[in-house]
């Protein structure tokens, strides 16, 4: 597939930002000395961003296949982190095997096949009725509801919600044919930029904590500054979407709000389970879910809003 | 050439598979990964246990670290024999005193005398209960008495029970870790029961630190 012209512009912009960030990181390193932990973490984060951007860009160049495969792998990595922390017993073995090796691949196959009627009910209806049965026939009732519910929520977050990112490619928007991959780019750029901007605003002027017990680093100043500036950037990216600047701003606002609350919900789960990060595989960022939490909460909402108001069946 | 390359290749393939499934990570909490002669004594819940320890060891240490395993299991069938003998170079112990010809302690001591480090599962068999550990068998005590200069490192393998419970064939891909704790102090004239209780307590404490 040939990438739309807008894609090249966007990637150019993102690369420019990363080049600047890398430069700033190196300057800080030479000023503060090589042993500064904050700078070390910043540089690790920026390097990981390079990896993520290159991976995402390659997937998008691969068109639908690339994006579906990338998100199937991300779902796998996320589900692995999530189910590592959930309650489980020997009797859950088959339910877990089915989750990883049947439900996840089938969900992504349905996305690939553009079968909207099925991929939107497969997990919340079929998987959610099948899994409790698989667990129940093993007869172990200790913590039954907790075990089943936690496994199902892992599927909901890491597979169902995440799969709505590649599902954007199946939308049929008049006058926007062949450009759907830009919807994925719009969603991911706005959400991730919002995370970064909330962090930056919070570091610069953050005073009043929103939920100190959940996440000590989230402040009202960071929240408002991040949400508003990311929405403004979203509006400025209207040229790559089927939306007007005003509509792009509104959708970006919804995306960033959902992203913020997604992060908050996932922090609550981490607190409950007594861990700081979901995993350890992305240097400076923790696990895959630590990076994806805001995307998975905003993706289904962005998908449905776009589908109802812009797409024809 | 092929006789040497094949086990090495198979070992790397098994290690890679373990990494893909569990993304296993080694946590060197009480000791550093340096070349010193050690007995890593660990909890045992799955056949993959020593594979995980082996995987997180740096290659130079890996080459000189041998798991201690039951010959009844590892010598049943050609593939298992190849993996046990050639790939992991296991010290194979006959767990049945009736048929036993070599003394397990002298087998292990001999391996130590050759310069190897050992991976030992003092529970003797796989733990399928809800308890953290099964009671330790006396082997660790006798070995520590026979070779007091070897460092005893408690090693906790986290989460592999859920990945592949005993009797299951398909692994569930969940994250695992291997944590190496503080070496056991040597206490002079300690009796068997006291030593085993201390070794067991060290591993339980480590487990509690890992799982919180």
mmCIF file of C-alpha atoms in Angstrom, chain A residues 183-313:
data_model
loop_
_atom_site.group_PDB
_atom_site.id
_atom_site.type_symbol
_atom_site.label_atom_id
_atom_site.label_comp_id
_atom_site.label_asym_id
_atom_site.label_seq_id
_atom_site.Cartn_x
_atom_site.Cartn_y
_atom_site.Cartn_z
ATOM 1 C CA UNK A 183 -7.228 7.899 12.001
ATOM 2 C CA UNK A 184 -4.997 5.467 13.889
ATOM 3 C CA UNK A 185 -2.168 7.990 13.741
ATOM 4 C CA UNK A 186 -4.477 10.792 14.966
ATOM 5 C CA UNK A 187 -5.685 8.714 17.934
ATOM 6 C CA UNK A 188 -2.245 7.487 18.969
ATOM 7 C CA UNK A 189 -0.497 10.852 18.528
ATOM 8 C CA UNK A 190 -3.159 12.783 20.477
ATOM 9 C CA UNK A 191 -3.321 10.268 23.341
ATOM 10 C CA UNK A 192 0.429 9.859 23.730
ATOM 11 C CA UNK A 193 1.090 13.576 23.362
ATOM 12 C CA UNK A 194 -1.535 14.202 26.042
ATOM 13 C CA UNK A 195 0.319 11.833 28.394
ATOM 14 C CA UNK A 196 3.609 13.607 27.730
ATOM 15 C CA UNK A 197 2.087 17.106 28.024
ATOM 16 C CA UNK A 198 0.314 16.219 31.291
ATOM 17 C CA UNK A 199 3.679 15.100 32.612
ATOM 18 C CA UNK A 200 5.423 18.275 31.398
ATOM 19 C CA UNK A 201 2.734 20.682 32.702
ATOM 20 C CA UNK A 202 2.638 18.799 35.979
ATOM 21 C CA UNK A 203 6.427 19.075 36.391
ATOM 22 C CA UNK A 204 6.399 22.779 35.499
ATOM 23 C CA UNK A 205 3.445 24.183 37.459
ATOM 24 C CA UNK A 206 1.782 21.174 39.180
ATOM 25 C CA UNK A 207 0.690 21.996 42.755
ATOM 26 C CA UNK A 208 -2.696 20.447 43.532
ATOM 27 C CA UNK A 209 -2.872 16.671 43.471
ATOM 28 C CA UNK A 210 -5.988 15.075 41.956
ATOM 29 C CA UNK A 211 -5.884 11.630 43.526
ATOM 30 C CA UNK A 212 -2.831 11.376 45.806
ATOM 31 C CA UNK A 213 -3.682 7.855 46.890
ATOM 32 C CA UNK A 214 -3.933 6.617 43.321
ATOM 33 C CA UNK A 215 -1.213 8.475 41.526
ATOM 34 C CA UNK A 216 0.936 11.047 43.347
ATOM 35 C CA UNK A 217 2.205 12.560 40.101
ATOM 36 C CA UNK A 218 -1.220 13.562 38.702
ATOM 37 C CA UNK A 219 -2.034 17.219 39.410
ATOM 38 C CA UNK A 220 -4.909 19.485 38.356
ATOM 39 C CA UNK A 221 -2.466 21.795 36.598
ATOM 40 C CA UNK A 222 -0.929 18.887 34.694
ATOM 41 C CA UNK A 223 -4.386 17.534 33.855
ATOM 42 C CA UNK A 224 -5.836 20.820 32.554
ATOM 43 C CA UNK A 225 -2.652 21.908 30.783
ATOM 44 C CA UNK A 226 -2.148 18.492 29.198
ATOM 45 C CA UNK A 227 -5.755 17.989 28.126
ATOM 46 C CA UNK A 228 -6.136 21.479 26.675
ATOM 47 C CA UNK A 229 -2.788 21.623 24.881
ATOM 48 C CA UNK A 230 -3.191 18.097 23.467
ATOM 49 C CA UNK A 231 -6.698 18.996 22.275
ATOM 50 C CA UNK A 232 -5.265 22.102 20.617
ATOM 51 C CA UNK A 233 -2.656 19.961 18.860
ATOM 52 C CA UNK A 234 -5.487 17.566 17.881
ATOM 53 C CA UNK A 235 -7.381 20.471 16.328
ATOM 54 C CA UNK A 236 -4.213 21.478 14.484
ATOM 55 C CA UNK A 237 -4.029 17.962 12.992
ATOM 56 C CA UNK A 238 -7.472 18.262 11.354
ATOM 57 C CA UNK A 239 -5.899 18.198 7.866
ATOM 58 C CA UNK A 240 -5.124 14.486 8.230
ATOM 59 C CA UNK A 241 -8.647 13.573 9.386
ATOM 60 C CA UNK A 242 -12.142 13.653 7.900
ATOM 61 C CA UNK A 243 -13.082 16.187 10.601
ATOM 62 C CA UNK A 244 -13.268 19.979 10.594
ATOM 63 C CA UNK A 245 -10.805 21.743 12.966
ATOM 64 C CA UNK A 246 -13.651 22.276 15.441
ATOM 65 C CA UNK A 247 -14.732 18.603 15.305
ATOM 66 C CA UNK A 248 -11.111 17.466 15.569
ATOM 67 C CA UNK A 249 -10.737 19.550 18.744
ATOM 68 C CA UNK A 250 -13.899 18.006 20.247
ATOM 69 C CA UNK A 251 -12.810 14.454 19.429
ATOM 70 C CA UNK A 252 -9.298 15.139 20.727
ATOM 71 C CA UNK A 253 -10.830 16.402 23.972
ATOM 72 C CA UNK A 254 -12.887 13.218 24.361
ATOM 73 C CA UNK A 255 -9.822 11.081 23.521
ATOM 74 C CA UNK A 256 -7.587 12.838 26.036
ATOM 75 C CA UNK A 257 -10.228 12.725 28.810
ATOM 76 C CA UNK A 258 -10.783 9.003 28.279
ATOM 77 C CA UNK A 259 -7.024 8.534 28.173
ATOM 78 C CA UNK A 260 -6.576 10.371 31.451
ATOM 79 C CA UNK A 261 -9.238 8.324 33.219
ATOM 80 C CA UNK A 262 -7.862 5.142 31.655
ATOM 81 C CA UNK A 263 -4.539 5.893 33.291
ATOM 82 C CA UNK A 264 -6.299 6.524 36.590
ATOM 83 C CA UNK A 265 -8.245 3.245 36.439
ATOM 84 C CA UNK A 266 -5.131 1.254 35.617
ATOM 85 C CA UNK A 267 -3.276 2.975 38.502
ATOM 86 C CA UNK A 268 -6.065 1.882 40.834
ATOM 87 C CA UNK A 269 -5.567 -1.726 39.713
ATOM 88 C CA UNK A 270 -1.793 -1.468 40.220
ATOM 89 C CA UNK A 271 -2.348 -0.078 43.718
ATOM 90 C CA UNK A 272 -4.767 -2.895 44.466
ATOM 91 C CA UNK A 273 -2.199 -5.457 43.327
ATOM 92 C CA UNK A 274 0.721 -3.702 45.063
ATOM 93 C CA UNK A 275 2.947 -3.075 42.040
ATOM 94 C CA UNK A 276 4.485 0.085 40.630
ATOM 95 C CA UNK A 277 4.648 -0.913 36.988
ATOM 96 C CA UNK A 278 2.824 -3.532 34.936
ATOM 97 C CA UNK A 279 6.041 -5.005 33.593
ATOM 98 C CA UNK A 280 9.678 -4.311 32.903
ATOM 99 C CA UNK A 281 10.072 -4.701 29.160
ATOM 100 C CA UNK A 282 10.111 -1.056 28.024
ATOM 101 C CA UNK A 283 13.053 0.820 29.531
ATOM 102 C CA UNK A 284 11.900 3.933 31.388
ATOM 103 C CA UNK A 285 8.204 3.188 30.853
ATOM 104 C CA UNK A 286 7.633 -0.064 32.769
ATOM 105 C CA UNK A 287 5.386 -2.501 30.957
ATOM 106 C CA UNK A 288 3.286 -2.392 27.810
ATOM 107 C CA UNK A 289 0.096 -1.586 29.724
ATOM 108 C CA UNK A 290 1.822 1.409 31.327
ATOM 109 C CA UNK A 291 2.123 2.865 27.830
ATOM 110 C CA UNK A 292 -1.166 1.572 26.425
ATOM 111 C CA UNK A 293 -3.604 2.287 29.281
ATOM 112 C CA UNK A 294 -4.762 5.631 27.884
ATOM 113 C CA UNK A 295 -4.980 4.340 24.305
ATOM 114 C CA UNK A 296 -7.178 1.361 25.182
ATOM 115 C CA UNK A 297 -9.692 3.482 27.074
ATOM 116 C CA UNK A 298 -10.028 6.062 24.323
ATOM 117 C CA UNK A 299 -9.955 3.729 21.293
ATOM 118 C CA UNK A 300 -13.476 2.227 21.551
ATOM 119 C CA UNK A 301 -15.083 5.631 22.185
ATOM 120 C CA UNK A 302 -13.186 7.272 19.310
ATOM 121 C CA UNK A 303 -14.097 4.320 17.078
ATOM 122 C CA UNK A 304 -17.817 4.523 17.848
ATOM 123 C CA UNK A 305 -18.089 8.320 17.628
ATOM 124 C CA UNK A 306 -16.370 8.252 14.231
ATOM 125 C CA UNK A 307 -18.465 5.327 13.100
ATOM 126 C CA UNK A 308 -21.814 6.850 14.058
ATOM 127 C CA UNK A 309 -21.205 10.344 12.751
ATOM 128 C CA UNK A 310 -18.868 9.948 9.777
ATOM 129 C CA UNK A 311 -19.008 6.420 8.451
ATOM 130 C CA UNK A 312 -21.539 4.808 6.091
ATOM 131 C CA UNK A 313 -22.300 1.111 6.579
#
